[in-house]
CSV table of C-alpha atoms and ligand atoms in Angstrom, one decimal:
chain,number,residue,atom,x,y,z
A,19,MET,CA,15.0,10.6,-24.3
A,20,SER,CA,17.4,10.2,-27.1
A,21,GLN,CA,18.0,6.7,-28.6
A,22,LEU,CA,21.7,7.4,-28.1
A,23,ASP,CA,21.5,8.0,-24.4
A,24,PRO,CA,22.3,4.7,-22.7
A,25,SER,CA,21.4,6.0,-19.2
A,26,CYS,CA,18.4,4.4,-17.6
A,27,PRO,CA,15.2,6.5,-17.9
A,28,CYS,CA,14.3,5.7,-14.3
A,29,GLY,CA,17.0,8.2,-13.2
A,30,SER,CA,19.1,5.7,-11.2
A,31,GLY,CA,22.2,7.1,-12.8
A,32,LYS,CA,23.1,3.6,-14.1
A,33,LEU,CA,23.1,2.4,-17.7
A,34,LEU,CA,19.9,1.0,-19.0
A,35,GLY,CA,21.5,-2.4,-19.6
A,36,GLN,CA,22.6,-2.4,-15.9
A,37,CYS,CA,19.4,-1.2,-14.5
A,38,CYS,CA,15.9,-1.7,-15.9
A,39,GLY,CA,17.0,-3.2,-19.2
A,40,PRO,CA,17.4,-6.8,-17.9
A,41,TYR,CA,13.9,-6.8,-16.4
A,42,HIS,CA,12.4,-5.5,-19.7
A,43,ALA,CA,14.3,-8.5,-21.3
A,44,GLY,CA,12.6,-11.0,-19.0
A,45,SER,CA,14.5,-11.2,-15.7
A,46,HIS,CA,12.2,-10.9,-12.7
A,47,ALA,CA,12.6,-7.7,-10.7
A,48,PRO,CA,13.7,-8.7,-7.2
A,49,SER,CA,11.8,-6.0,-5.4
A,50,ALA,CA,8.7,-4.0,-5.7
A,51,GLU,CA,10.7,-0.8,-6.0
A,52,LEU,CA,12.8,-2.1,-8.8
A,53,LEU,CA,9.7,-3.3,-10.6
A,54,MET,CA,8.2,0.1,-10.2
A,55,ARG,CA,11.3,1.8,-11.6
A,56,SER,CA,11.3,-0.6,-14.5
A,57,ARG,CA,7.6,0.1,-15.2
A,58,TYR,CA,8.4,3.8,-15.3
A,59,SER,CA,11.2,3.1,-17.8
A,60,ALA,CA,8.9,1.0,-19.8
A,61,TYR,CA,6.5,4.0,-20.1
A,62,VAL,CA,9.4,6.1,-21.3
A,63,LEU,CA,10.5,3.5,-23.8
A,64,GLY,CA,6.9,2.5,-25.0
A,65,LEU,CA,7.2,-1.1,-23.8
A,66,VAL,CA,3.5,-1.8,-23.4
A,67,ASP,CA,3.9,-5.6,-23.4
A,68,TYR,CA,6.1,-5.2,-20.3
A,69,LEU,CA,3.6,-2.9,-18.6
A,70,VAL,CA,0.9,-5.6,-19.2
A,71,ALA,CA,3.1,-8.5,-18.2
A,72,THR,CA,4.0,-6.9,-14.8
A,73,THR,CA,0.4,-6.2,-13.8
A,74,LEU,CA,-1.3,-8.9,-11.7
A,75,PRO,CA,-2.3,-11.6,-14.3
A,76,VAL,CA,-6.0,-11.6,-13.5
A,77,GLN,CA,-6.1,-7.8,-14.2
A,78,GLN,CA,-4.2,-8.0,-17.5
A,79,SER,CA,-7.3,-8.4,-19.8
A,80,ALA,CA,-8.8,-5.3,-18.3
A,81,LEU,CA,-5.9,-3.1,-19.4
A,82,ASP,CA,-6.3,-0.7,-22.3
A,83,ARG,CA,-3.2,-1.4,-24.3
A,84,GLU,CA,-3.9,1.2,-26.9
A,85,ALA,CA,-4.5,3.9,-24.3
A,86,MET,CA,-1.2,3.0,-22.5
A,87,ALA,CA,0.7,3.1,-25.8
A,88,ALA,CA,-0.8,6.4,-26.8
A,89,TRP,CA,-0.1,8.0,-23.4
A,90,SER,CA,3.4,6.6,-23.4
A,91,ALA,CA,4.1,8.0,-26.9
A,92,GLN,CA,2.5,11.4,-26.4
A,93,ALA,CA,4.2,12.3,-23.2
A,94,THR,CA,7.7,13.7,-22.8
A,95,TRP,CA,8.9,12.0,-19.7
A,96,LEU,CA,10.7,14.3,-17.3
A,97,GLY,CA,11.7,12.1,-14.5
A,98,LEU,CA,11.0,9.8,-11.6
A,99,GLU,CA,11.6,10.3,-7.9
A,100,VAL,CA,11.0,7.3,-5.6
A,101,GLU,CA,10.3,8.7,-2.1
A,102,GLY,CA,10.2,5.3,-0.4
A,103,SER,CA,9.1,1.8,-0.4
A,104,GLU,CA,7.6,-0.4,2.3
A,105,VAL,CA,7.4,-4.1,2.3
A,106,PHE,CA,4.8,-5.8,4.4
A,107,GLY,CA,5.2,-9.2,5.9
A,108,GLY,CA,2.8,-12.1,5.3
A,109,GLN,CA,2.1,-14.5,2.6
A,110,PRO,CA,1.8,-13.5,-0.1
A,111,GLU,CA,4.0,-10.5,0.5
A,112,HIS,CA,2.7,-7.0,-0.4
A,113,ALA,CA,4.7,-3.8,-0.8
A,114,GLN,CA,3.9,-0.1,-1.4
A,115,VAL,CA,6.1,2.3,-3.3
A,116,THR,CA,5.6,6.0,-3.2
A,117,PHE,CA,6.9,8.0,-6.1
A,118,THR,CA,6.5,11.1,-8.1
A,119,ALA,CA,6.6,11.0,-11.9
A,120,ARG,CA,6.8,14.1,-14.1
A,121,TRP,CA,5.9,14.5,-17.7
A,122,HIS,CA,5.0,17.0,-20.3
A,123,ASP,CA,2.3,16.7,-22.9
A,124,GLU,CA,0.1,18.9,-25.1
A,125,ASN,CA,-1.7,20.2,-21.9
A,126,GLY,CA,1.5,21.2,-20.2
A,127,GLU,CA,3.6,19.8,-17.4
A,128,HIS,CA,2.3,17.3,-15.0
A,129,CYS,CA,3.5,16.0,-11.7
A,130,HIS,CA,1.8,12.9,-10.3
A,131,ARG,CA,2.5,11.5,-6.9
A,132,GLU,CA,1.2,8.0,-6.3
A,133,CYS,CA,1.5,5.2,-3.8
A,134,SER,CA,1.4,2.0,-5.8
A,135,ALA,CA,0.7,-1.4,-4.4
A,136,PHE,CA,2.5,-4.6,-5.4
A,137,VAL,CA,2.1,-8.3,-4.5
A,138,GLN,CA,4.5,-11.1,-4.8
A,139,VAL,CA,3.1,-14.3,-6.2
A,140,GLN,CA,5.2,-17.4,-6.8
A,141,GLY,CA,8.4,-15.5,-6.4
A,142,ARG,CA,7.4,-12.7,-8.8
A,143,TRP,CA,6.3,-9.1,-8.0
A,144,TYR,CA,3.2,-7.8,-9.8
A,145,PHE,CA,1.7,-4.3,-9.9
A,146,LEU,CA,-1.8,-4.2,-8.4
A,147,ASP,CA,-3.7,-1.8,-10.7
A,148,PRO,CA,-6.3,0.2,-8.8
A,149,THR,CA,-8.1,1.0,-12.0
A,150,ALA,CA,-8.8,-2.7,-12.8
A,151,PRO,CA,-11.0,-3.7,-9.8
A,152,LEU,CA,-10.8,-7.4,-8.7
A,153,LYS,CA,-14.1,-9.1,-8.7
A,154,ALA,CA,-14.2,-11.2,-5.6
A,155,GLY,CA,-16.3,-11.4,-2.4
A,156,ARG,CA,-14.5,-10.5,0.9
A,157,ASN,CA,-14.3,-14.1,1.9
A,158,ASP,CA,-13.5,-15.5,-1.5
A,159,PRO,CA,-10.0,-16.7,-2.4
A,160,CYS,CA,-8.0,-13.7,-3.5
A,161,PRO,CA,-7.7,-13.4,-7.3
A,162,CYS,CA,-3.9,-13.0,-7.0
A,163,GLN,CA,-3.9,-16.8,-6.2
A,164,GLY,CA,-1.8,-16.2,-3.2
A,165,GLY,CA,-3.9,-18.6,-1.1
A,166,GLN,CA,-5.5,-16.1,1.3
A,167,LYS,CA,-9.0,-14.7,1.5
A,168,PHE,CA,-9.5,-11.6,-0.6
A,169,ASN,CA,-10.1,-9.3,2.4
A,170,LYS,CA,-7.0,-10.5,4.1
A,171,CYS,CA,-4.9,-10.2,1.0
A,172,CYS,CA,-5.1,-7.7,-1.8
A,173,ALA,CA,-8.4,-6.0,-1.0
A,174,PRO,CA,-6.9,-3.5,1.5
A,175,TYR,CA,-4.3,-2.4,-1.1
A,176,LEU,CA,-6.9,-1.7,-3.7
A,177,GLY,CA,-9.1,0.4,-1.5
A,178,THR,CA,-11.9,-2.1,-1.6
B,223,ZN,ZN1,16.3,1.9,-14.3
B,224,ZN,ZN1,-4.1,-11.2,-3.1
């Protein structure tokens, strides 16, 4: 991605400043799909702070910032395709976004299809990172602080 190319890396066809850019600058993404797209763009642009800030707060300390930065820098990002997103009712609200990301690195070309989960807490969407397990008992208050028991809230979305 050239520094001179103003189009958004998420592939929306819009300019960065009219797509993911405002979210990177601090506006809250209004949907899980837009948050997911802006996180892909952040990987392309090496915005590790943004990737951390948009992960569920209680998971942020478990993230490996250096590994994220290294992966972001090493990869040549080839594109994002969002297949669909589903928003589930309830409080707090959860959503799942299915997408395919493609990139190229020293080991060749990769294509990764994923169904990512998101939760909305106090009006803001966060990525639920399945690699940073939440430590809570099934009947404990959910660590997302959405006010539900863990097993009725984020647990099912993390495969726990
Ligand atoms: Zn975008
Ligand atoms: Zn929760």
